[in-house]
Amino acid sequence: MSMRNHVADRPPGMRDVFPQRAGDRRRLENQLLEFFEAHGYDMVSSGSFEYVDTLLRGRSIHDSEDWIQIFDTTGRAVALRPDMTPSIARMAAPLLSAGRESVLWCYAEKVYHRTTDPASLSWLSGKAAESTQVGVECIGRGGREADVDILALCRRATDSLGLTEWQMVVSHAMFAPAFLVAVGTPESAVEALLGCLTKGDYVGFRRIAAEAGVSHDVLSWLQAQNPFSSQEMQVPDEIDWTASPAGERAVAAWDDLVSLAQELEERGLADGITFDLTLHRDLTYYTGIVFEVFAPGVGAPIALGGRYDDLLSYFGVSAPAVGFTFEIERALAAKDEGVWPTKPNQQSAREVP
Amino acid sequence: MLTIALAKGRTADASIALWRDAGIPAPADLDEGRALMFELKSTAWGDLRYLLVKPVDVPTYVQFGVADVGVVGKDVLMEQEREVYELLDLGTAQCKLCVAGHPSEQDSPARKVATKYPRLTDAYFRSQGRAVEIVPLSGSIELAPVIGLTDRIFDLVQTGTTLKAHGLVVFDEVAEVSARLIANKSSYRTKRALVDRLTKVLGERLARSEGELV
């Protein structure tokens, strides 16, 4: 048998999905869409390409390293959308400008990233070249109430998939950057430290912090903060939070989280939710809560989202916004988990002597 | 239950000793028989399952979540850049990533380099402003310069004995590496208490040995 079949070649990262699986995936998309529509979100759709400058609004140029970019026939740079949020912001901005108070939209679309990983690996973890996202964007509603509503919607949607052992991790985009500065970390090291948090490289974090002359264990300090159990930040050293703008920003973000935690408890939504202020996302446009949902057996979040109150201003209208999306291929894998026997056969795990 | 993937060989041997010192139940003898999986029961830690796998495969086992945590050299993590949490530097299995070659080549520019680490090799030589041809090999790297396949190797060096035996010398030390405790992103969230406890106990054991050295 020849393994090389040029007739059947496909570009790197593109995945074929055969009967059964393709149906499972579409049914999962539909199930979530129907769920979101039943909760007041209207479905929208947009073309796969956006202008690069549309995607870059409110974002750092580094984000674009992962995008698949080409030039259109007029010579302007376009990219396959890496996520739906910029397209939704672009579509919603004129409606909000015209006086509409809020826009609640949902979508089911493919998104694209440059990747060198073999595709089979990256669907479950890391960045797939092409993957399916079903999500919601709630534009025009700010504040704690809207945050709690969106977390509630996300957890109910996760439950609706029949997933049981999920964990939702909540953080605040403004907290870690301000906290690090306020406790005396040199500003020059902050970006590298945040990069370590995004990657989950805690060894690297400690090394960079030590090299920057930070004497205390800032990582443990960040890990120790829990708005569910304490209304005050738990820091061993005496920190004057009012002494610097960064300190004030950290306190503001902290107060947001404390009131969020209280509201979650009052509404009976706290179960399955943990705060982890070391969770930091690489998207620069987040301004408030950020969250990720994990399920056993899938090494990357099955759902993720956050608040981005400044993004709409880059599209000509000022409006708060919050949203999240499910990564469908990962959610599908999480649903499979448990279908397979979890206890491996002792015999088969050993080499035959 | 917590499943732990260990990089077979030096990393596993050194790490298991640390594990035991820290009071975590660990298999008595990894070399016993040909077992690749060890299951231990304990009251303090619940069920622990150890997998012995090839070092380069540890991040794969952890990334796919069949192992919750893993122990593997930083060299492997640097080469693969996987989506896992890197929780702790275990300080064991310390080695250096080095460029080495025959002494007669030391002063001539690098042209061809044999390595198990093509990405790191490329990054290193580009940082030196050199364009080299990378020859990927999966073992017996030292043979390459000896028989003239390449003029350099980019490889992990522990004591230098192997290099010496082949008449090779270190040209440049690129990075120091040691064993790392890594965790699957989902396990880190769904089994947080257990993973945190493991990290804490191992961290305290390491701090104690640092204290003893001082």
Coordinates of C-alpha atoms in Angstrom, one line a residue:
Chain A
M1 CA 0.0 0.0 0.0
S2 CA 1.3 3.4 -0.9
M3 CA 0.9 6.0 1.8
R4 CA 1.5 8.9 -0.6
N5 CA -1.7 9.7 -2.5
H6 CA -1.4 13.1 -4.1
V7 CA -4.9 13.0 -5.3
A8 CA -6.1 12.9 -1.7
D9 CA -3.7 15.5 -0.3
R10 CA -5.1 18.4 1.7
P11 CA -3.5 21.6 3.1
P12 CA -1.8 21.3 6.5
G13 CA -4.2 21.7 9.4
M14 CA -7.4 21.0 7.4
R15 CA -9.4 18.2 8.9
D16 CA -11.9 15.8 7.2
V17 CA -14.8 14.7 9.3
F18 CA -16.5 11.5 8.3
P19 CA -20.1 10.3 8.8
Q20 CA -21.3 10.1 12.4
R21 CA -18.7 12.4 13.7
A22 CA -19.6 15.2 11.4
G23 CA -23.3 14.7 12.4
D24 CA -22.4 14.7 16.1
R25 CA -20.5 18.0 15.6
R26 CA -23.3 19.7 13.8
R27 CA -25.9 18.5 16.3
L28 CA -23.8 19.9 19.1
E29 CA -23.5 23.3 17.3
N30 CA -27.3 23.3 16.8
Q31 CA -28.0 22.3 20.4
L32 CA -26.0 25.2 21.7
L33 CA -27.4 27.7 19.2
E34 CA -30.9 26.7 20.2
F35 CA -30.0 27.1 23.8
F36 CA -28.7 30.6 23.2
E37 CA -31.7 31.5 21.1
A38 CA -34.0 30.3 23.8
H39 CA -32.2 32.7 26.1
G40 CA -32.8 35.8 23.9
Y41 CA -29.8 35.7 21.6
D42 CA -30.3 36.2 17.9
M43 CA -28.1 34.3 15.5
V44 CA -25.9 36.3 13.1
S45 CA -23.3 35.3 10.5
S46 CA -20.5 37.1 8.7
G47 CA -17.9 36.3 6.0
S48 CA -14.8 34.4 6.9
F49 CA -12.5 37.2 5.8
E50 CA -12.1 40.5 7.6
Y51 CA -9.7 43.4 6.9
V52 CA -6.6 43.0 9.1
D53 CA -7.1 46.6 10.4
T54 CA -10.6 45.6 11.5
L55 CA -9.2 42.7 13.5
L56 CA -6.4 44.8 14.9
R57 CA -8.7 47.4 16.5
G58 CA -8.2 47.4 20.2
R59 CA -5.6 44.6 19.9
S60 CA -1.9 44.3 20.0
I61 CA 0.0 43.7 16.7
H62 CA 1.5 40.5 18.3
D63 CA -2.0 38.9 18.1
S64 CA -1.8 39.0 14.4
E65 CA 1.2 36.6 14.3
D66 CA -1.3 33.7 14.5
W67 CA -3.6 35.0 11.7
I68 CA -3.8 33.6 8.2
Q69 CA -3.4 36.8 6.1
I70 CA -3.6 37.5 2.3
F71 CA -4.2 40.5 0.1
D72 CA -7.5 41.1 -1.6
T73 CA -7.7 42.0 -5.3
T74 CA -7.3 45.7 -4.4
G75 CA -4.1 45.1 -2.4
R76 CA -5.6 45.5 1.0
A77 CA -4.6 43.0 3.7
V78 CA -7.3 40.6 4.8
A79 CA -7.3 37.7 7.3
L80 CA -9.4 34.7 8.0
R81 CA -11.1 35.6 11.3
P82 CA -9.3 34.2 14.4
D83 CA -12.5 34.7 16.4
M84 CA -15.9 36.2 15.9
T85 CA -15.8 39.1 18.4
P86 CA -14.3 41.8 16.0
S87 CA -16.9 40.9 13.3
I88 CA -19.7 41.1 15.8
A89 CA -18.4 44.5 17.1
R90 CA -18.2 45.8 13.5
M91 CA -21.8 44.6 12.8
A92 CA -23.3 45.9 16.0
A93 CA -21.6 49.3 16.2
P94 CA -23.9 51.0 13.6
L95 CA -27.0 49.7 15.4
L96 CA -25.8 51.0 18.7
S97 CA -24.9 54.3 17.1
A98 CA -28.5 54.5 15.8
G99 CA -29.8 54.3 19.3
R100 CA -30.3 50.6 20.0
E101 CA -29.6 50.0 23.7
S102 CA -28.3 46.4 23.5
V103 CA -27.4 43.8 21.1
L104 CA -27.6 40.1 22.1
W105 CA -26.2 37.9 19.3
C106 CA -25.1 34.4 19.0
Y107 CA -23.2 32.6 16.2
A108 CA -21.8 29.3 15.0
E109 CA -18.8 29.8 12.7
K110 CA -15.4 28.4 11.7
V111 CA -12.3 30.4 12.9
Y112 CA -8.7 30.1 11.7
H113 CA -5.2 30.3 13.0
R114 CA -1.8 29.6 11.6
T115 CA -0.4 26.5 13.1
T116 CA 2.4 24.1 12.5
D117 CA 1.0 21.4 14.8
P118 CA -0.4 18.3 13.3
A119 CA -4.1 18.9 13.2
S120 CA -5.0 15.8 15.2
L121 CA -3.2 17.3 18.1
S122 CA -4.3 20.8 18.1
W123 CA -8.1 20.3 18.1
L124 CA -7.9 19.0 21.6
S125 CA -5.3 21.4 22.8
G126 CA -3.5 24.4 21.5
K127 CA -4.6 26.2 18.4
A128 CA -6.2 24.3 15.5
A129 CA -5.8 25.7 12.0
E130 CA -9.6 25.6 11.6
S131 CA -12.1 25.1 14.4
T132 CA -15.7 25.7 15.2
Q133 CA -16.9 28.2 17.7
V134 CA -20.5 28.7 19.0
G135 CA -20.8 31.7 21.2
V136 CA -22.6 34.7 22.3
E137 CA -21.8 38.4 22.6
C138 CA -23.8 40.7 24.9
I139 CA -23.2 44.3 23.9
G140 CA -24.6 47.3 25.7
R141 CA -24.8 45.8 29.2
G142 CA -22.1 46.5 31.7
G143 CA -21.5 45.9 35.4
R144 CA -21.8 43.1 37.8
E145 CA -25.3 42.0 36.9
A146 CA -24.4 41.4 33.3
D147 CA -21.2 39.6 34.3
V148 CA -23.2 37.2 36.5
D149 CA -25.8 36.7 33.8
I150 CA -23.2 35.7 31.3
L151 CA -21.4 33.3 33.7
A152 CA -24.8 31.8 34.5
L153 CA -25.6 31.4 30.8
C154 CA -22.2 29.8 30.3
R155 CA -22.5 27.3 33.1
R156 CA -26.1 26.4 32.1
A157 CA -25.0 25.9 28.5
T158 CA -22.2 23.6 29.8
D159 CA -24.7 21.6 31.9
S160 CA -27.0 21.4 28.8
L161 CA -24.3 19.4 27.0
G162 CA -24.5 16.8 29.7
L163 CA -21.0 17.6 31.0
T164 CA -20.9 17.1 34.8
E165 CA -17.3 17.4 36.1
W166 CA -16.5 20.8 34.6
Q167 CA -14.7 23.6 36.4
M168 CA -15.1 27.3 35.5
V169 CA -12.1 29.4 36.4
V170 CA -12.7 33.2 36.7
S171 CA -10.2 36.0 36.8
H172 CA -10.0 39.7 36.0
A173 CA -8.0 41.0 33.1
M174 CA -6.9 44.2 34.9
F175 CA -6.0 42.5 38.2
A176 CA -2.7 40.7 37.7
P177 CA -1.0 43.6 35.7
A178 CA -2.0 46.2 38.3
F179 CA -1.2 43.9 41.3
L180 CA 2.3 43.0 40.0
V181 CA 3.2 46.7 39.7
A182 CA 1.5 47.7 43.0
V183 CA 3.5 45.1 45.0
G184 CA 6.7 46.5 43.6
T185 CA 7.5 44.5 40.5
P186 CA 9.7 46.5 38.1
E187 CA 7.4 47.6 35.2
S188 CA 10.0 46.3 32.8
A189 CA 9.4 42.8 34.0
V190 CA 5.6 42.9 34.0
E191 CA 5.0 42.0 30.4
A192 CA 7.3 38.9 30.5
L193 CA 5.6 37.8 33.8
L194 CA 2.2 38.2 32.3
G195 CA 3.4 36.1 29.3
C196 CA 4.4 33.4 31.7
L197 CA 0.9 33.5 33.3
T198 CA -0.7 33.2 29.9
K199 CA 1.4 30.2 29.1
G200 CA 1.1 28.6 32.6
D201 CA 4.9 28.7 32.9
Y202 CA 5.1 29.1 36.7
V203 CA 8.8 28.1 36.8
G204 CA 9.6 30.8 34.2
F205 CA 7.5 33.3 36.3
R206 CA 9.6 32.7 39.4
R207 CA 12.8 32.8 37.5
I208 CA 12.0 36.2 35.8
A209 CA 10.7 37.6 39.1
A210 CA 13.9 36.6 40.9
E211 CA 16.0 38.1 38.1
A212 CA 14.1 41.3 38.3
G213 CA 14.9 41.6 42.0
V214 CA 11.5 40.7 43.3
S215 CA 12.2 39.4 46.8
H216 CA 8.7 38.1 47.7
D217 CA 6.8 35.2 46.3
V218 CA 4.3 37.2 44.1
L219 CA 3.1 34.1 42.3
S220 CA 1.9 32.6 45.6
W221 CA 0.3 35.9 46.5
L222 CA -1.6 35.9 43.3
Q223 CA -2.6 32.2 43.8
A224 CA -3.8 32.9 47.3
Q225 CA -6.4 35.5 46.4
N226 CA -9.9 34.1 46.7
P227 CA -12.9 36.6 46.5
F228 CA -15.2 33.8 47.7
S229 CA -13.5 33.5 51.1
S230 CA -12.2 37.0 51.8
Q231 CA -13.3 40.5 51.1
E232 CA -9.8 41.8 51.5
M233 CA -6.7 40.9 49.5
Q234 CA -4.6 38.5 51.4
V235 CA -1.0 39.8 51.1
P236 CA 1.5 39.0 53.9
D237 CA 3.4 42.3 53.5
E238 CA 1.8 45.7 54.3
I239 CA 0.9 47.3 50.9
D240 CA -0.4 50.8 50.6
W241 CA -2.9 50.3 47.8
T242 CA -3.7 54.0 47.6
A243 CA -0.1 54.9 47.0
S244 CA 0.0 54.3 43.3
P245 CA -2.4 54.3 40.3
A246 CA -1.6 50.6 39.8
G247 CA -2.6 49.9 43.4
E248 CA -5.9 51.7 42.9
R249 CA -6.5 49.7 39.7
A250 CA -5.8 46.5 41.6
V251 CA -8.3 47.4 44.3
A252 CA -10.9 48.4 41.8
A253 CA -10.6 45.0 40.0
W254 CA -10.5 43.2 43.3
D255 CA -13.7 45.0 44.4
D256 CA -15.4 43.9 41.2
L257 CA -14.5 40.3 41.9
V258 CA -15.7 40.4 45.5
S259 CA -19.1 41.7 44.5
L260 CA -19.2 39.2 41.6
A261 CA -18.4 36.4 44.1
Q262 CA -21.1 37.6 46.5
E263 CA -23.7 37.8 43.7
L264 CA -22.7 34.3 42.4
E265 CA -23.3 32.9 45.9
E266 CA -26.6 34.7 46.4
R267 CA -27.9 33.3 43.2
G268 CA -26.7 29.8 43.9
L269 CA -24.2 29.8 41.0
A270 CA -21.0 29.4 42.9
D271 CA -20.8 25.7 42.7
G272 CA -18.1 24.6 40.1
I273 CA -16.7 28.1 39.9
T274 CA -13.3 29.0 41.3
F275 CA -11.3 32.2 41.1
D276 CA -7.7 32.0 40.0
L277 CA -6.1 35.4 39.5
T278 CA -3.0 33.8 37.9
L279 CA -5.3 33.1 34.9
H280 CA -4.3 35.6 32.3
R281 CA -5.5 35.7 28.7
D282 CA -3.4 36.9 25.8
L283 CA -6.1 39.0 24.2
T284 CA -5.3 42.6 24.8
Y285 CA -8.9 43.9 24.6
Y286 CA -10.3 42.4 27.8
T287 CA -11.1 45.0 30.4
G288 CA -13.0 43.0 33.1
I289 CA -13.8 39.4 34.0
V290 CA -12.2 36.6 32.0
F291 CA -13.1 33.0 32.4
E292 CA -12.4 29.5 31.0
V293 CA -14.3 26.3 31.4
F294 CA -12.4 23.0 31.7
A295 CA -13.7 19.5 31.4
P296 CA -11.8 16.2 32.2
G297 CA -9.8 14.7 29.3
V298 CA -9.4 17.9 27.3
G299 CA -6.2 19.8 27.9
A300 CA -7.6 23.2 26.8
P301 CA -10.7 25.2 27.7
I302 CA -13.9 24.0 26.2
A303 CA -15.4 27.4 26.6
L304 CA -13.8 30.8 27.2
G305 CA -14.8 34.5 27.3
G306 CA -14.6 37.8 29.0
R307 CA -15.6 41.4 29.2
Y308 CA -14.3 43.9 26.7
D309 CA -15.7 47.3 27.4
D310 CA -13.4 49.4 25.2
L311 CA -13.5 47.4 22.0
L312 CA -16.7 49.0 20.6
S313 CA -15.1 52.4 20.9
Y314 CA -12.7 51.4 18.2
F315 CA -15.7 50.9 16.0
G316 CA -17.1 54.4 16.7
V317 CA -19.5 53.8 19.5
S318 CA -19.0 53.5 23.2
A319 CA -20.6 50.4 24.7
P320 CA -19.8 47.8 27.3
A321 CA -19.7 44.2 26.1
V322 CA -19.2 40.7 27.4
G323 CA -19.2 37.3 25.6
F324 CA -18.0 33.8 25.5
T325 CA -17.6 31.0 23.0
F326 CA -17.6 27.2 23.0
E327 CA -14.8 25.4 21.2
I328 CA -17.0 22.8 19.6
E329 CA -14.4 20.2 18.8
R330 CA -13.1 20.3 22.4
A331 CA -16.6 20.1 23.8
L332 CA -17.3 17.1 21.6
A333 CA -14.2 15.4 22.9
A334 CA -15.2 16.2 26.5
K335 CA -18.6 14.6 25.8
D336 CA -16.9 11.5 24.6
E337 CA -14.9 11.3 27.8
G338 CA -16.4 8.5 29.9
V339 CA -17.8 6.7 26.8
W340 CA -14.4 5.0 26.7
P341 CA -13.5 2.7 29.6
T342 CA -11.5 4.8 32.1
K343 CA -9.8 1.9 33.8
P344 CA -7.3 0.4 31.4
N345 CA -6.8 -3.3 31.2
Q346 CA -3.8 -4.2 33.4
Q347 CA -2.7 -7.0 31.1
S348 CA -2.6 -4.9 28.0
A349 CA -0.6 -2.2 29.6
R350 CA 2.4 -4.4 30.2
E351 CA 4.8 -5.7 27.6
V352 CA 4.6 -9.3 26.9
P353 CA 7.7 -10.9 28.4
Chain B
M1 CA -6.8 9.1 41.1
L2 CA -3.8 10.9 39.8
T3 CA -1.8 9.7 36.8
I4 CA 1.8 10.6 36.6
A5 CA 3.9 10.3 33.4
L6 CA 7.6 9.9 34.1
A7 CA 10.3 10.3 31.5
K8 CA 12.0 6.9 31.4
G9 CA 15.7 6.9 32.3
R10 CA 17.7 9.4 34.3
T11 CA 14.8 11.8 34.8
A12 CA 12.5 9.1 36.3
D13 CA 15.2 7.6 38.5
A14 CA 16.2 11.0 40.0
S15 CA 12.6 12.2 40.3
I16 CA 11.4 9.0 42.0
A17 CA 14.0 9.5 44.7
L18 CA 12.8 13.0 45.3
W19 CA 9.2 11.8 45.3
R20 CA 10.0 9.3 48.0
D21 CA 12.0 11.8 50.1
A22 CA 8.9 14.0 50.0
G23 CA 6.8 11.2 51.4
I24 CA 4.8 10.6 48.3
P25 CA 4.2 6.9 47.5
A26 CA 6.3 5.8 44.5
P27 CA 7.1 2.5 42.9
A28 CA 10.0 0.7 44.6
D29 CA 12.0 -0.2 41.6
L30 CA 11.3 1.2 38.2
D31 CA 13.6 -1.3 36.4
E32 CA 11.8 -4.3 37.9
G33 CA 10.5 -6.4 35.0
R34 CA 9.3 -4.6 32.0
A35 CA 6.3 -2.9 33.5
L36 CA 5.4 0.5 32.0
M37 CA 2.6 1.1 34.5
F38 CA 2.6 1.0 38.3
E39 CA -0.5 1.5 40.4
L40 CA -0.2 2.3 44.1
K41 CA -2.9 2.8 46.7
S42 CA -2.4 5.0 49.7
T43 CA -4.7 6.6 52.3
A44 CA -2.9 9.9 52.2
W45 CA -2.9 10.4 48.4
G46 CA -5.6 8.0 47.1
D47 CA -4.7 6.0 44.0
L48 CA -1.6 7.0 42.2
R49 CA -0.8 5.6 38.8
Y50 CA 2.7 6.0 37.3
L51 CA 3.4 5.6 33.6
L52 CA 6.9 5.1 32.3
V53 CA 7.2 6.7 28.8
K54 CA 9.8 7.9 26.4
P55 CA 10.9 11.4 27.5
V56 CA 9.8 13.1 24.3
D57 CA 6.3 11.6 24.8
V58 CA 5.7 12.9 28.3
P59 CA 4.3 16.2 27.1
T60 CA 2.0 14.3 24.8
Y61 CA 0.6 12.1 27.5
V62 CA 0.0 15.2 29.7
Q63 CA -1.4 17.4 27.0
F64 CA -3.9 14.8 26.0
G65 CA -4.9 14.3 29.7
V66 CA -4.2 10.6 30.0
A67 CA -1.6 11.7 32.5
D68 CA -2.6 14.5 34.9
V69 CA 1.0 15.5 35.7
G70 CA 4.3 14.6 34.2
V71 CA 8.0 14.8 34.9
V72 CA 10.2 15.7 32.0
G73 CA 13.4 17.6 31.1
K74 CA 13.1 21.3 30.2
D75 CA 14.9 20.5 27.0
V76 CA 11.8 18.6 25.8
L77 CA 9.5 21.4 26.8
M78 CA 11.6 24.0 25.1
E79 CA 11.6 22.0 21.8
Q80 CA 7.9 21.1 21.8
E81 CA 6.2 24.2 23.3
R82 CA 3.1 22.3 24.4
E83 CA 0.0 23.6 26.1
V84 CA 0.7 22.4 29.7
Y85 CA 1.3 24.1 33.0
E86 CA 4.9 24.1 34.1
L87 CA 4.5 24.0 37.9
L88 CA 7.9 23.3 39.5
D89 CA 11.6 23.1 38.7
L90 CA 12.5 19.8 40.4
G91 CA 16.2 20.5 40.0
T92 CA 16.9 16.9 39.2
A93 CA 18.6 15.4 36.1
Q94 CA 20.6 18.6 35.5
C95 CA 22.2 18.8 32.1
K96 CA 23.3 21.4 29.6
L97 CA 22.2 21.9 26.0
C98 CA 25.5 22.3 24.2
V99 CA 27.0 22.7 20.8
A100 CA 29.9 20.3 20.4
G101 CA 32.2 19.0 17.7
H102 CA 35.7 17.8 16.9
P103 CA 38.3 20.3 18.3
S104 CA 39.6 20.9 14.8
E105 CA 36.3 22.4 13.8
Q106 CA 36.1 24.9 16.7
D107 CA 37.4 27.8 14.7
S108 CA 35.6 27.2 11.5
P109 CA 32.0 28.3 10.9
A110 CA 29.2 25.9 11.7
R111 CA 27.7 24.4 8.5
K112 CA 25.8 21.2 9.3
V113 CA 24.5 20.3 12.8
A114 CA 23.1 17.0 13.9
T115 CA 20.4 17.1 16.6
K116 CA 17.3 15.8 18.3
Y117 CA 16.2 19.4 18.8
P118 CA 15.8 20.9 15.3
R119 CA 13.7 23.9 16.5
L120 CA 16.1 24.9 19.3
T121 CA 19.0 24.4 17.0
D122 CA 17.5 26.6 14.4
A123 CA 16.7 29.3 17.0
Y124 CA 20.2 29.1 18.5
F125 CA 22.1 29.4 15.2
R126 CA 19.8 32.1 13.9
S127 CA 20.5 34.1 17.1
Q128 CA 24.2 33.7 16.2
G129 CA 23.5 35.0 12.7
R130 CA 24.4 31.7 11.1
A131 CA 22.5 29.7 8.6
V132 CA 23.2 26.1 9.2
E133 CA 21.8 22.9 7.7
I134 CA 20.0 20.9 10.4
V135 CA 20.3 17.2 10.3
P136 CA 17.6 15.7 12.5
L137 CA 18.5 12.4 14.2
S138 CA 16.8 10.6 17.0
G139 CA 19.8 9.0 18.7
S140 CA 23.5 8.4 18.7
I141 CA 24.0 12.0 17.8
E142 CA 27.8 11.8 18.7
L143 CA 28.3 9.6 15.7
A144 CA 27.4 12.3 13.2
P145 CA 30.6 14.4 13.5
V146 CA 32.8 11.3 13.9
I147 CA 31.8 9.9 10.5
G148 CA 31.6 13.3 8.9
L149 CA 27.8 13.6 8.5
T150 CA 28.0 17.0 10.2
D151 CA 30.6 19.3 11.7
R152 CA 28.6 20.1 14.9
I153 CA 26.1 18.5 17.2
F154 CA 23.5 20.2 19.3
D155 CA 22.7 17.9 22.2
L156 CA 22.2 17.4 25.9
V157 CA 25.4 16.9 27.8
Q158 CA 25.4 15.6 31.4
T159 CA 29.0 14.7 32.4
G160 CA 30.7 15.0 29.1
T161 CA 31.9 11.4 29.2
T162 CA 30.2 10.4 26.0
L163 CA 31.5 13.4 24.2
K164 CA 35.0 12.6 25.4
A165 CA 34.7 9.0 24.3
H166 CA 34.1 10.2 20.8
G167 CA 36.8 12.8 20.8
L168 CA 34.3 15.7 20.9
V169 CA 34.5 18.9 22.9
V170 CA 31.9 21.5 23.9
F171 CA 32.0 24.7 21.8
D172 CA 29.2 26.5 23.5
E173 CA 26.8 25.9 26.4
V174 CA 23.4 27.1 25.3
A175 CA 21.1 26.4 28.2
E176 CA 20.9 24.7 31.5
V177 CA 18.0 22.3 31.9
S178 CA 16.5 20.2 34.6
A179 CA 13.4 18.1 35.3
R180 CA 10.1 19.9 35.5
L181 CA 6.8 19.0 37.0
I182 CA 4.1 19.7 34.4
A183 CA 0.3 19.4 34.5
N184 CA -2.5 19.0 32.1
K185 CA -4.5 22.2 31.9
S186 CA -7.8 20.5 32.6
S187 CA -6.4 18.3 35.4
Y188 CA -4.9 21.4 37.0
R189 CA -8.4 22.8 37.2
T190 CA -10.5 19.7 38.0
K191 CA -8.0 18.0 40.4
R192 CA -6.6 21.3 41.8
A193 CA -6.4 20.3 45.4
L194 CA -4.4 17.2 44.7
V195 CA -2.1 18.8 42.1
D196 CA -1.5 21.8 44.5
R197 CA -0.6 19.4 47.3
L198 CA 1.9 17.5 45.2
T199 CA 3.5 20.8 44.1
K200 CA 3.6 22.0 47.6
V201 CA 5.1 18.9 49.1
L202 CA 7.7 18.6 46.4
G203 CA 8.5 22.3 46.7
E204 CA 9.0 22.1 50.4
R205 CA 11.3 19.1 50.0
L206 CA 13.4 21.0 47.5
A207 CA 13.6 24.0 49.8
R208 CA 14.8 21.7 52.6
S209 CA 17.6 20.3 50.4
E210 CA 18.6 23.8 49.4
G211 CA 18.8 24.6 53.1
E212 CA 21.0 21.6 53.7
L213 CA 23.4 22.6 51.0
V214 CA 23.9 26.1 52.4

